[in-house]
């Protein structure tokens, strides 16, 4: 194998010599250290450096491993031709021009072989192909490569002599290197920054300060040039520093305080030492005997004064003194804190003492006032105490001595002083004759004696409130006596009496009067009442109790209805006294119970009366009709409409048909029609059933007019009937439009237009929508059900809904009703 790639050959003798030039293989080896290595063949393993190899396999190229072509013809390595002297001289001149530094003349035989470079770089070329001339040898190392870096930079817009970046903000010159003086680490010989780096990246800190700090740190690691030991540095502590140290150590946690008091035996040295805390180990001083003795050198001097025991004892005395100083400082601080604490305690005790003295003086004054009251209450006293004067004394106690008054036992005080005076005050009192007697004085005593905490109505503890006990034991016996002698039918005086005392008497006492005294008397009187014989109406002595008793009277309503129903069994609608008796109860009974009572006792009588009515256009008796129409406000519109549909309109339409069949006078028929229609109220006429009946009558008249073709016809009859029909239809239309406009205005005012416009999802939603339209409260009754159905309140009516039907609570059973009837009952 030829070694010409490693060793150059002399032209004449052919003697091989080693070449030290940087070859392409060396560059590839440096720039691509992880490349695929050349695998040694069997021939190379056998013959070593003398093994023959193909020229293509001398060194691996940058393209990677290529497969060997065994079919190629045998190629021979050319040893080359020696060039002429003139050519070699020109090449040397071109090489000299390319070198930045002129090299010394070297003997010809020692000149290394020219480096074979790749790419388009030629020895005679001073730049790169396709690139501009570089400045200050920038990128001169690319002469050993193909120059791809310079080409890419120029394609991207790089201009030599300017910085990189969009705005040429990069540095212009490459980073310079500064040679370090020695072999030390980075920064060991001072700052290594070049003038270029200081220009491109200026710093704020002063270089001189950094250099001084560096030299100061460096001196700590250098040996003393004199070779001797440094003089020991002694640290001195003041008393204030020791106190501060003691305060810091005082703040240690409990486990650290325990460790600071542990006895420690140190056996690490030549002698055994005893420490009384772990902290002393960190502060122990080196004793000369602890370190091994160094052999005395020529330049070293023997120690003139070495007493380790004395140094140890002195150090021990210093430590003890430090501890005593710290302990004394702690004791002094403790005493100062104690003085401050005691001063605060003295101040607090002084405030408590002044408060107690003030309380004692106030209590003594209160005691004097109470003793004065007791003295004036003794029999035979010249100036006896009155109830008004006693109230003024209690007002003084409440205003000037409020705390003592609230803390005192007012119940015992009132029992001892006020109760006797109160008995004397109400001794000759008759509540029915003078109902307002004593209300002002009792109201004043209520503000003086009543406890601030409201007592519960269920269980009264009279021992905790003086006013409640006063009213129960002094005022209540007079009320019991007067109620026992009171006649329920003379209710005016008793009602006035309770009305005047309702704001003064405690609530639970008023409830007791109404439930235990008044109601039993009313119940007994209702049982003995007979509506047929008694001349005084029952509502005259029952209704005055409604504002006070309200729902308490409901148990009386059922027997009253039963007695009224028994009295109406033989009643005839011609008797108007029944209406006078029943009318006051319409708003008292619940709407459901009232409607049920009317349907059961009044409506059948009215229906019978309408059956007896005879309709005669020539001679009409209206008494029976007036008797029925007179009950319009008492019974519901739906009930009245039902009566008319069943008992009146069939007969009325039959008479109309028979009249039209006998050549009638249409003017009389028109007057007769309008006369009957004027007998009904607008509310009844607005009902759809009544409208249908009257429209049916108009249709009958129109048919009668139009069917009599060829026969005798009254002049203008057809036009009169048509005009009548048109007028009546227009009135109905106007009335409906007016009603709709009123409803729209009401809905707009209540702001429920959107809710009314929505379509109800079920029957309950429909009822809720109607309740909103008519401003009626519709809500469920919490915890109340009937046969598993939820109960609701519709105004004052209790209802439940079952399969799209509304059931109203009647007197004994639940009665189904229509939605319109429900709205009428609620109104």
XYZ file of C-alpha atoms in Angstrom, residues 606-616 619-629 644 647-649 651-652 655 676 680:
31
model
C -136.713 30.614 43.700
C -137.013 27.934 41.016
C -140.440 26.994 42.333
C -141.441 30.640 42.208
C -140.337 30.941 38.539
C -142.353 27.858 37.668
C -145.435 29.598 38.985
C -144.736 32.671 36.814
C -147.226 33.050 33.925
C -145.996 34.970 30.882
C -148.833 36.876 29.295
C -151.627 41.166 31.079
C -148.295 40.363 32.782
C -147.922 39.979 36.568
C -144.265 40.617 37.518
C -144.340 39.970 41.286
C -142.878 36.449 41.134
C -140.151 37.624 38.742
C -139.250 40.510 41.037
C -139.000 38.143 44.006
C -136.425 36.071 42.139
C -134.414 38.950 40.674
C -133.535 31.416 34.235
C -137.628 27.850 34.492
C -137.999 31.169 32.590
C -136.622 31.198 29.046
C -141.779 29.569 28.603
C -140.740 33.000 27.351
C -144.934 32.621 24.141
C -138.012 41.982 29.307
C -131.966 41.997 33.806
